[in-house]
Amino acid sequence: MTIGRSFALRTLGFLTLITLLAANGWLVALNLAKHGRLPAELSSLPGIDVAVGKGASPITRPNAGDGEGLGSDPSLLVTDDPVPSGEVVAPADWPGGVGQPPDGPAPARRLLVGPDGSLRLDGSAPTWSVVTEVSDLVARRLDRDPSAIDVAVTWHPEASDRIGDLQVELAEAIRFEGGDVGLPDDGPAVLAPAVELLAARPQASAVVIGRAATSDGAEADSAVALARVTAVADALVAAGIVPERVLTVVGPASVDGEAVGSVEANPPGGTVVVRFQNLLTPSAG
């Protein structure tokens, strides 16, 4: 009698274990079905077809009869994780939008001083906030209304975000014809805004830059370029700027075969450009 009871208890425990394992397996299958991950051959289990129909997962699985699993088609894999697209994210606050990212390197930012003293800001910036900060800096240091600055800055994702990265120069260059080395007739008028800015800001200096050829006749061309920058520097000194604040530079017209600046800035007749140093730094006085 005792042996029979022991056998019955062992049998009951065994059946209970099988029942629990089956229930647990059904729950696992149900959970997989809700997430679209159940193998096709198990989709016919009781209650599984309903779970598949009500599943909230957007994951798509292939037809039950193809036997290929998910394969390598990325359209079959949907996830909530962000997927890097490789596209450059443009600033949303740029006026008028920015369009497609431009080709080539980012143009340097420049503040161009016109013959009438007007200011034009061009070049590139990575965000519109950089443009705003640069404009505000120029307005404060030159005592101008920010709205009076002509802003022509373009967006470039690789442009410098440093506010101080700004080249200041006269918008109009001194243009020489042929082999002339004397200051052109319009020279004093072109230099007038430079004289005014330098006179009002003793911490600033002028850099007079000429270009020389790097091919045949380079030595003679360098002598012509030096004579031209000297004529422009002398004109600034004659207008009241102390010589120590006027620097002269003669550089190559091309670097590694490429022209320095635009064709307009370096016409065949030759030009001299006037740039400024420390024009936007606070005055020590």
PDB file of N, CA, C and O in Angstrom, residues 97-166:
ATOM      1  N   GLY A  97      16.637  79.554 -44.941  1.00  0.00           N
ATOM      2  CA  GLY A  97      17.117  78.191 -45.142  1.00  0.00           C
ATOM      3  C   GLY A  97      18.512  78.178 -45.734  1.00  0.00           C
ATOM      4  O   GLY A  97      19.032  79.200 -46.192  1.00  0.00           O
ATOM      5  N   VAL A  98      19.137  77.008 -45.741  1.00  0.00           N
ATOM      6  CA  VAL A  98      20.515  76.906 -46.197  1.00  0.00           C
ATOM      7  C   VAL A  98      20.694  76.036 -47.436  1.00  0.00           C
ATOM      8  O   VAL A  98      21.731  76.085 -48.087  1.00  0.00           O
ATOM      9  N   GLY A  99      19.704  75.226 -47.781  1.00  0.00           N
ATOM     10  CA  GLY A  99      19.836  74.361 -48.946  1.00  0.00           C
ATOM     11  C   GLY A  99      20.822  73.238 -48.697  1.00  0.00           C
ATOM     12  O   GLY A  99      21.064  72.829 -47.560  1.00  0.00           O
ATOM     13  N   GLN A 100      21.440  72.754 -49.758  1.00  0.00           N
ATOM     14  CA  GLN A 100      22.385  71.656 -49.661  1.00  0.00           C
ATOM     15  C   GLN A 100      23.744  72.159 -49.161  1.00  0.00           C
ATOM     16  O   GLN A 100      24.127  73.301 -49.397  1.00  0.00           O
ATOM     17  N   PRO A 101      24.493  71.296 -48.441  1.00  0.00           N
ATOM     18  CA  PRO A 101      25.830  71.706 -48.008  1.00  0.00           C
ATOM     19  C   PRO A 101      26.694  72.069 -49.210  1.00  0.00           C
ATOM     20  O   PRO A 101      26.717  71.349 -50.208  1.00  0.00           O
ATOM     21  N   PRO A 102      27.401  73.194 -49.162  1.00  0.00           N
ATOM     22  CA  PRO A 102      28.210  73.633 -50.314  1.00  0.00           C
ATOM     23  C   PRO A 102      29.429  72.751 -50.507  1.00  0.00           C
ATOM     24  O   PRO A 102      29.914  72.108 -49.580  1.00  0.00           O
ATOM     25  N   ASP A 103      29.918  72.718 -51.739  1.00  0.00           N
ATOM     26  CA  ASP A 103      31.133  71.981 -52.055  1.00  0.00           C
ATOM     27  C   ASP A 103      32.363  72.830 -51.741  1.00  0.00           C
ATOM     28  O   ASP A 103      32.306  74.057 -51.733  1.00  0.00           O
ATOM     29  N   GLY A 104      33.466  72.178 -51.511  1.00  0.00           N
ATOM     30  CA  GLY A 104      34.717  72.890 -51.316  1.00  0.00           C
ATOM     31  C   GLY A 104      34.896  73.381 -49.890  1.00  0.00           C
ATOM     32  O   GLY A 104      34.018  73.235 -49.034  1.00  0.00           O
ATOM     33  N   PRO A 105      36.058  73.985 -49.620  1.00  0.00           N
ATOM     34  CA  PRO A 105      36.344  74.486 -48.274  1.00  0.00           C
ATOM     35  C   PRO A 105      35.480  75.688 -47.918  1.00  0.00           C
ATOM     36  O   PRO A 105      34.921  76.358 -48.795  1.00  0.00           O
ATOM     37  N   ALA A 106      35.401  75.947 -46.636  1.00  0.00           N
ATOM     38  CA  ALA A 106      34.584  77.066 -46.158  1.00  0.00           C
ATOM     39  C   ALA A 106      35.296  78.393 -46.433  1.00  0.00           C
ATOM     40  O   ALA A 106      36.449  78.572 -46.028  1.00  0.00           O
ATOM     41  N   PRO A 107      34.645  79.349 -47.131  1.00  0.00           N
ATOM     42  CA  PRO A 107      35.263  80.662 -47.363  1.00  0.00           C
ATOM     43  C   PRO A 107      35.494  81.397 -46.042  1.00  0.00           C
ATOM     44  O   PRO A 107      34.646  81.367 -45.151  1.00  0.00           O
ATOM     45  N   ALA A 108      36.635  82.034 -45.901  1.00  0.00           N
ATOM     46  CA  ALA A 108      36.939  82.781 -44.685  1.00  0.00           C
ATOM     47  C   ALA A 108      36.018  83.989 -44.555  1.00  0.00           C
ATOM     48  O   ALA A 108      35.610  84.589 -45.553  1.00  0.00           O
ATOM     49  N   ARG A 109      35.696  84.332 -43.323  1.00  0.00           N
ATOM     50  CA  ARG A 109      34.854  85.512 -43.098  1.00  0.00           C
ATOM     51  C   ARG A 109      35.681  86.779 -43.260  1.00  0.00           C
ATOM     52  O   ARG A 109      36.828  86.863 -42.804  1.00  0.00           O
ATOM     53  N   ARG A 110      35.063  87.792 -43.917  1.00  0.00           N
ATOM     54  CA  ARG A 110      35.729  89.065 -44.145  1.00  0.00           C
ATOM     55  C   ARG A 110      34.777  90.205 -43.810  1.00  0.00           C
ATOM     56  O   ARG A 110      33.569  90.110 -44.043  1.00  0.00           O
ATOM     57  N   LEU A 111      35.335  91.262 -43.283  1.00  0.00           N
ATOM     58  CA  LEU A 111      34.612  92.513 -43.120  1.00  0.00           C
ATOM     59  C   LEU A 111      35.205  93.483 -44.130  1.00  0.00           C
ATOM     60  O   LEU A 111      36.372  93.868 -44.031  1.00  0.00           O
ATOM     61  N   LEU A 112      34.413  93.869 -45.115  1.00  0.00           N
ATOM     62  CA  LEU A 112      34.880  94.728 -46.195  1.00  0.00           C
ATOM     63  C   LEU A 112      34.403  96.156 -45.945  1.00  0.00           C
ATOM     64  O   LEU A 112      33.202  96.405 -45.786  1.00  0.00           O
ATOM     65  N   VAL A 113      35.350  97.074 -45.948  1.00  0.00           N
ATOM     66  CA  VAL A 113      35.036  98.492 -45.723  1.00  0.00           C
ATOM     67  C   VAL A 113      34.959  99.174 -47.076  1.00  0.00           C
ATOM     68  O   VAL A 113      35.949  99.236 -47.820  1.00  0.00           O
ATOM     69  N   GLY A 114      33.779  99.689 -47.415  1.00  0.00           N
ATOM     70  CA  GLY A 114      33.555 100.318 -48.705  1.00  0.00           C
ATOM     71  C   GLY A 114      34.134 101.713 -48.789  1.00  0.00           C
ATOM     72  O   GLY A 114      34.500 102.318 -47.768  1.00  0.00           O
ATOM     73  N   PRO A 115      34.219 102.275 -50.005  1.00  0.00           N
ATOM     74  CA  PRO A 115      34.759 103.632 -50.194  1.00  0.00           C
ATOM     75  C   PRO A 115      33.985 104.687 -49.414  1.00  0.00           C
ATOM     76  O   PRO A 115      34.554 105.730 -49.034  1.00  0.00           O
ATOM     77  N   ASP A 116      32.701 104.429 -49.173  1.00  0.00           N
ATOM     78  CA  ASP A 116      31.893 105.378 -48.415  1.00  0.00           C
ATOM     79  C   ASP A 116      31.845 105.044 -46.930  1.00  0.00           C
ATOM     80  O   ASP A 116      31.052 105.630 -46.173  1.00  0.00           O
ATOM     81  N   GLY A 117      32.657 104.099 -46.495  1.00  0.00           N
ATOM     82  CA  GLY A 117      32.676 103.704 -45.092  1.00  0.00           C
ATOM     83  C   GLY A 117      31.677 102.628 -44.740  1.00  0.00           C
ATOM     84  O   GLY A 117      31.599 102.213 -43.573  1.00  0.00           O
ATOM     85  N   SER A 118      30.921 102.159 -45.718  1.00  0.00           N
ATOM     86  CA  SER A 118      29.941 101.102 -45.448  1.00  0.00           C
ATOM     87  C   SER A 118      30.653  99.794 -45.113  1.00  0.00           C
ATOM     88  O   SER A 118      31.815  99.581 -45.480  1.00  0.00           O
ATOM     89  N   LEU A 119      29.942  98.913 -44.419  1.00  0.00           N
ATOM     90  CA  LEU A 119      30.512  97.642 -43.976  1.00  0.00           C
ATOM     91  C   LEU A 119      29.736  96.475 -44.582  1.00  0.00           C
ATOM     92  O   LEU A 119      28.497  96.464 -44.576  1.00  0.00           O
ATOM     93  N   ARG A 120      30.470  95.512 -45.083  1.00  0.00           N
ATOM     94  CA  ARG A 120      29.863  94.309 -45.651  1.00  0.00           C
ATOM     95  C   ARG A 120      30.547  93.084 -45.045  1.00  0.00           C
ATOM     96  O   ARG A 120      31.778  92.968 -45.095  1.00  0.00           O
ATOM     97  N   LEU A 121      29.767  92.194 -44.485  1.00  0.00           N
ATOM     98  CA  LEU A 121      30.273  90.975 -43.877  1.00  0.00           C
ATOM     99  C   LEU A 121      29.965  89.802 -44.795  1.00  0.00           C
ATOM    100  O   LEU A 121      28.801  89.532 -45.087  1.00  0.00           O
ATOM    101  N   ASP A 122      31.012  89.117 -45.269  1.00  0.00           N
ATOM    102  CA  ASP A 122      30.774  87.965 -46.136  1.00  0.00           C
ATOM    103  C   ASP A 122      31.609  86.781 -45.657  1.00  0.00           C
ATOM    104  O   ASP A 122      32.167  86.787 -44.561  1.00  0.00           O
ATOM    105  N   GLY A 123      31.720  85.740 -46.475  1.00  0.00           N
ATOM    106  CA  GLY A 123      32.390  84.519 -46.060  1.00  0.00           C
ATOM    107  C   GLY A 123      31.370  83.476 -45.644  1.00  0.00           C
ATOM    108  O   GLY A 123      30.285  83.390 -46.228  1.00  0.00           O
ATOM    109  N   SER A 124      31.690  82.682 -44.637  1.00  0.00           N
ATOM    110  CA  SER A 124      30.801  81.601 -44.227  1.00  0.00           C
ATOM    111  C   SER A 124      30.817  81.431 -42.713  1.00  0.00           C
ATOM    112  O   SER A 124      31.733  81.891 -42.022  1.00  0.00           O
ATOM    113  N   ALA A 125      29.790  80.746 -42.215  1.00  0.00           N
ATOM    114  CA  ALA A 125      29.665  80.461 -40.785  1.00  0.00           C
ATOM    115  C   ALA A 125      28.891  79.162 -40.613  1.00  0.00           C
ATOM    116  O   ALA A 125      28.070  78.809 -41.459  1.00  0.00           O
ATOM    117  N   PRO A 126      29.119  78.439 -39.497  1.00  0.00           N
ATOM    118  CA  PRO A 126      28.408  77.176 -39.292  1.00  0.00           C
ATOM    119  C   PRO A 126      27.004  77.349 -38.738  1.00  0.00           C
ATOM    120  O   PRO A 126      26.156  76.473 -38.915  1.00  0.00           O
ATOM    121  N   THR A 127      26.748  78.463 -38.056  1.00  0.00           N
ATOM    122  CA  THR A 127      25.427  78.742 -37.492  1.00  0.00           C
ATOM    123  C   THR A 127      25.129  80.225 -37.612  1.00  0.00           C
ATOM    124  O   THR A 127      26.045  81.051 -37.715  1.00  0.00           O
ATOM    125  N   TRP A 128      23.845  80.553 -37.562  1.00  0.00           N
ATOM    126  CA  TRP A 128      23.465  81.961 -37.650  1.00  0.00           C
ATOM    127  C   TRP A 128      23.833  82.716 -36.381  1.00  0.00           C
ATOM    128  O   TRP A 128      24.083  83.925 -36.414  1.00  0.00           O
ATOM    129  N   SER A 129      23.911  82.026 -35.252  1.00  0.00           N
ATOM    130  CA  SER A 129      24.304  82.691 -34.009  1.00  0.00           C
ATOM    131  C   SER A 129      25.728  83.228 -34.107  1.00  0.00           C
ATOM    132  O   SER A 129      26.044  84.281 -33.536  1.00  0.00           O
ATOM    133  N   VAL A 130      26.606  82.536 -34.842  1.00  0.00           N
ATOM    134  CA  VAL A 130      27.967  83.037 -35.051  1.00  0.00           C
ATOM    135  C   VAL A 130      27.927  84.335 -35.856  1.00  0.00           C
ATOM    136  O   VAL A 130      28.621  85.304 -35.539  1.00  0.00           O
ATOM    137  N   VAL A 131      27.090  84.365 -36.884  1.00  0.00           N
ATOM    138  CA  VAL A 131      26.953  85.578 -37.697  1.00  0.00           C
ATOM    139  C   VAL A 131      26.468  86.735 -36.829  1.00  0.00           C
ATOM    140  O   VAL A 131      26.983  87.862 -36.916  1.00  0.00           O
ATOM    141  N   THR A 132      25.494  86.463 -35.986  1.00  0.00           N
ATOM    142  CA  THR A 132      24.945  87.505 -35.114  1.00  0.00           C
ATOM    143  C   THR A 132      26.001  88.036 -34.150  1.00  0.00           C
ATOM    144  O   THR A 132      26.128  89.253 -33.944  1.00  0.00           O
ATOM    145  N   GLU A 133      26.786  87.125 -33.570  1.00  0.00           N
ATOM    146  CA  GLU A 133      27.820  87.559 -32.625  1.00  0.00           C
ATOM    147  C   GLU A 133      28.912  88.371 -33.322  1.00  0.00           C
ATOM    148  O   GLU A 133      29.415  89.355 -32.760  1.00  0.00           O
ATOM    149  N   VAL A 134      29.290  87.962 -34.530  1.00  0.00           N
ATOM    150  CA  VAL A 134      30.294  88.722 -35.269  1.00  0.00           C
ATOM    151  C   VAL A 134      29.769  90.121 -35.599  1.00  0.00           C
ATOM    152  O   VAL A 134      30.473  91.131 -35.442  1.00  0.00           O
ATOM    153  N   SER A 135      28.524  90.185 -36.051  1.00  0.00           N
ATOM    154  CA  SER A 135      27.922  91.489 -36.379  1.00  0.00           C
ATOM    155  C   SER A 135      27.862  92.389 -35.153  1.00  0.00           C
ATOM    156  O   SER A 135      28.152  93.594 -35.235  1.00  0.00           O
ATOM    157  N   ASP A 136      27.491  91.818 -34.020  1.00  0.00           N
ATOM    158  CA  ASP A 136      27.422  92.607 -32.786  1.00  0.00           C
ATOM    159  C   ASP A 136      28.802  93.115 -32.380  1.00  0.00           C
ATOM    160  O   ASP A 136      28.943  94.254 -31.923  1.00  0.00           O
ATOM    161  N   LEU A 137      29.818  92.261 -32.538  1.00  0.00           N
ATOM    162  CA  LEU A 137      31.184  92.674 -32.202  1.00  0.00           C
ATOM    163  C   LEU A 137      31.629  93.834 -33.085  1.00  0.00           C
ATOM    164  O   LEU A 137      32.180  94.835 -32.594  1.00  0.00           O
ATOM    165  N   VAL A 138      31.411  93.720 -34.378  1.00  0.00           N
ATOM    166  CA  VAL A 138      31.788  94.784 -35.311  1.00  0.00           C
ATOM    167  C   VAL A 138      31.062  96.078 -34.973  1.00  0.00           C
ATOM    168  O   VAL A 138      31.663  97.171 -34.956  1.00  0.00           O
ATOM    169  N   ALA A 139      29.774  95.965 -34.689  1.00  0.00           N
ATOM    170  CA  ALA A 139      28.978  97.157 -34.378  1.00  0.00           C
ATOM    171  C   ALA A 139      29.488  97.856 -33.122  1.00  0.00           C
ATOM    172  O   ALA A 139      29.590  99.092 -33.073  1.00  0.00           O
ATOM    173  N   ARG A 140      29.839  97.076 -32.093  1.00  0.00           N
ATOM    174  CA  ARG A 140      30.333  97.668 -30.845  1.00  0.00           C
ATOM    175  C   ARG A 140      31.683  98.338 -31.046  1.00  0.00           C
ATOM    176  O   ARG A 140      31.885  99.486 -30.618  1.00  0.00           O
ATOM    177  N   ARG A 141      32.608  97.643 -31.690  1.00  0.00           N
ATOM    178  CA  ARG A 141      33.968  98.157 -31.792  1.00  0.00           C
ATOM    179  C   ARG A 141      34.090  99.313 -32.776  1.00  0.00           C
ATOM    180  O   ARG A 141      34.967 100.166 -32.632  1.00  0.00           O
ATOM    181  N   LEU A 142      33.231  99.335 -33.788  1.00  0.00           N
ATOM    182  CA  LEU A 142      33.306 100.415 -34.775  1.00  0.00           C
ATOM    183  C   LEU A 142      32.197 101.446 -34.580  1.00  0.00           C
ATOM    184  O   LEU A 142      32.028 102.331 -35.420  1.00  0.00           O
ATOM    185  N   ASP A 143      31.457 101.302 -33.480  1.00  0.00           N
ATOM    186  CA  ASP A 143      30.393 102.258 -33.151  1.00  0.00           C
ATOM    187  C   ASP A 143      29.404 102.405 -34.301  1.00  0.00           C
ATOM    188  O   ASP A 143      29.132 103.514 -34.783  1.00  0.00           O
ATOM    189  N   ARG A 144      28.870 101.277 -34.739  1.00  0.00           N
ATOM    190  CA  ARG A 144      27.905 101.259 -35.842  1.00  0.00           C
ATOM    191  C   ARG A 144      26.603 100.603 -35.385  1.00  0.00           C
ATOM    192  O   ARG A 144      26.569  99.854 -34.398  1.00  0.00           O
ATOM    193  N   ASP A 145      25.557 100.859 -36.127  1.00  0.00           N
ATOM    194  CA  ASP A 145      24.282 100.187 -35.909  1.00  0.00           C
ATOM    195  C   ASP A 145      24.362  98.812 -36.572  1.00  0.00           C
ATOM    196  O   ASP A 145      24.693  98.714 -37.759  1.00  0.00           O
ATOM    197  N   PRO A 146      24.089  97.724 -35.832  1.00  0.00           N
ATOM    198  CA  PRO A 146      24.177  96.393 -36.443  1.00  0.00           C
ATOM    199  C   PRO A 146      23.328  96.245 -37.703  1.00  0.00           C
ATOM    200  O   PRO A 146      23.718  95.527 -38.629  1.00  0.00           O
ATOM    201  N   SER A 147      22.183  96.933 -37.742  1.00  0.00           N
ATOM    202  CA  SER A 147      21.313  96.812 -38.915  1.00  0.00           C
ATOM    203  C   SER A 147      21.911  97.473 -40.146  1.00  0.00           C
ATOM    204  O   SER A 147      21.459  97.232 -41.270  1.00  0.00           O
ATOM    205  N   ALA A 148      22.940  98.306 -39.954  1.00  0.00           N
ATOM    206  CA  ALA A 148      23.570  98.984 -41.089  1.00  0.00           C
ATOM    207  C   ALA A 148      24.654  98.128 -41.744  1.00  0.00           C
ATOM    208  O   ALA A 148      25.193  98.509 -42.780  1.00  0.00           O
ATOM    209  N   ILE A 149      24.971  96.995 -41.131  1.00  0.00           N
ATOM    210  CA  ILE A 149      25.990  96.108 -41.699  1.00  0.00           C
ATOM    211  C   ILE A 149      25.345  95.198 -42.728  1.00  0.00           C
ATOM    212  O   ILE A 149      24.356  94.517 -42.449  1.00  0.00           O
ATOM    213  N   ASP A 150      25.882  95.210 -43.923  1.00  0.00           N
ATOM    214  CA  ASP A 150      25.369  94.352 -44.998  1.00  0.00           C
ATOM    215  C   ASP A 150      25.915  92.936 -44.784  1.00  0.00           C
ATOM    216  O   ASP A 150      27.111  92.691 -44.951  1.00  0.00           O
ATOM    217  N   VAL A 151      25.045  92.016 -44.386  1.00  0.00           N
ATOM    218  CA  VAL A 151      25.453  90.642 -44.086  1.00  0.00           C
ATOM    219  C   VAL A 151      25.218  89.764 -45.311  1.00  0.00           C
ATOM    220  O   VAL A 151      24.086  89.613 -45.769  1.00  0.00           O
ATOM    221  N   ALA A 152      26.294  89.210 -45.845  1.00  0.00           N
ATOM    222  CA  ALA A 152      26.210  88.322 -47.005  1.00  0.00           C
ATOM    223  C   ALA A 152      26.947  87.018 -46.714  1.00  0.00           C
ATOM    224  O   ALA A 152      27.650  86.475 -47.569  1.00  0.00           O
ATOM    225  N   VAL A 153      26.799  86.507 -45.501  1.00  0.00           N
ATOM    226  CA  VAL A 153      27.481  85.292 -45.075  1.00  0.00           C
ATOM    227  C   VAL A 153      26.678  84.077 -45.523  1.00  0.00           C
ATOM    228  O   VAL A 153      25.454  84.054 -45.399  1.00  0.00           O
ATOM    229  N   THR A 154      27.365  83.088 -46.029  1.00  0.00           N
ATOM    230  CA  THR A 154      26.716  81.845 -46.434  1.00  0.00           C
ATOM    231  C   THR A 154      26.988  80.756 -45.403  1.00  0.00           C
ATOM    232  O   THR A 154      27.957  80.821 -44.638  1.00  0.00           O
ATOM    233  N   TRP A 155      26.114  79.756 -45.413  1.00  0.00           N
ATOM    234  CA  TRP A 155      26.280  78.652 -44.468  1.00  0.00           C
ATOM    235  C   TRP A 155      27.281  77.633 -44.986  1.00  0.00           C
ATOM    236  O   TRP A 155      27.273  77.284 -46.176  1.00  0.00           O
ATOM    237  N   HIS A 156      28.146  77.193 -44.085  1.00  0.00           N
ATOM    238  CA  HIS A 156      29.060  76.089 -44.402  1.00  0.00           C
ATOM    239  C   HIS A 156      29.298  75.313 -43.106  1.00  0.00           C
ATOM    240  O   HIS A 156      29.717  75.898 -42.100  1.00  0.00           O
ATOM    241  N   PRO A 157      29.030  74.005 -43.102  1.00  0.00           N
ATOM    242  CA  PRO A 157      29.154  73.234 -41.854  1.00  0.00           C
ATOM    243  C   PRO A 157      30.569  73.177 -41.305  1.00  0.00           C
ATOM    244  O   PRO A 157      30.760  72.914 -40.120  1.00  0.00           O
ATOM    245  N   GLU A 158      31.582  73.426 -42.145  1.00  0.00           N
ATOM    246  CA  GLU A 158      32.965  73.351 -41.692  1.00  0.00           C
ATOM    247  C   GLU A 158      33.570  74.729 -41.418  1.00  0.00           C
ATOM    248  O   GLU A 158      34.774  74.832 -41.159  1.00  0.00           O
ATOM    249  N   ALA A 159      32.760  75.768 -41.469  1.00  0.00           N
ATOM    250  CA  ALA A 159      33.274  77.112 -41.209  1.00  0.00           C
ATOM    251  C   ALA A 159      33.657  77.256 -39.735  1.00  0.00           C
ATOM    252  O   ALA A 159      33.138  76.547 -38.867  1.00  0.00           O
ATOM    253  N   SER A 160      34.561  78.187 -39.464  1.00  0.00           N
ATOM    254  CA  SER A 160      35.004  78.418 -38.093  1.00  0.00           C
ATOM    255  C   SER A 160      33.868  79.010 -37.257  1.00  0.00           C
ATOM    256  O   SER A 160      33.104  79.861 -37.731  1.00  0.00           O
ATOM    257  N   ASP A 161      33.783  78.561 -35.999  1.00  0.00           N
ATOM    258  CA  ASP A 161      32.787  79.125 -35.094  1.00  0.00           C
ATOM    259  C   ASP A 161      33.414  80.135 -34.135  1.00  0.00           C
ATOM    260  O   ASP A 161      32.753  80.614 -33.220  1.00  0.00           O
ATOM    261  N   ARG A 162      34.692  80.473 -34.354  1.00  0.00           N
ATOM    262  CA  ARG A 162      35.361  81.460 -33.517  1.00  0.00           C
ATOM    263  C   ARG A 162      34.993  82.866 -33.989  1.00  0.00           C
ATOM    264  O   ARG A 162      35.169  83.207 -35.161  1.00  0.00           O
ATOM    265  N   ILE A 163      34.501  83.664 -33.068  1.00  0.00           N
ATOM    266  CA  ILE A 163      34.051  85.008 -33.423  1.00  0.00           C
ATOM    267  C   ILE A 163      35.208  85.858 -33.940  1.00  0.00           C
ATOM    268  O   ILE A 163      35.044  86.706 -34.813  1.00  0.00           O
ATOM    269  N   GLY A 164      36.412  85.615 -33.422  1.00  0.00           N
ATOM    270  CA  GLY A 164      37.563  86.422 -33.813  1.00  0.00           C
ATOM    271  C   GLY A 164      38.137  86.076 -35.172  1.00  0.00           C
ATOM    272  O   GLY A 164      39.042  86.778 -35.643  1.00  0.00           O
ATOM    273  N   ASP A 165      37.659  84.999 -35.793  1.00  0.00           N
ATOM    274  CA  ASP A 165      38.163  84.642 -37.127  1.00  0.00           C
ATOM    275  C   ASP A 165      37.498  85.541 -38.167  1.00  0.00           C
ATOM    276  O   ASP A 165      36.489  85.194 -38.784  1.00  0.00           O
ATOM    277  N   LEU A 166      38.069  86.725 -38.335  1.00  0.00           N
ATOM    278  CA  LEU A 166      37.492  87.724 -39.233  1.00  0.00           C
ATOM    279  C   LEU A 166      38.611  88.568 -39.825  1.00  0.00           C
ATOM    280  O   LEU A 166      39.404  89.172 -39.100  1.00  0.00           O
TER     281      LEU A 166
END
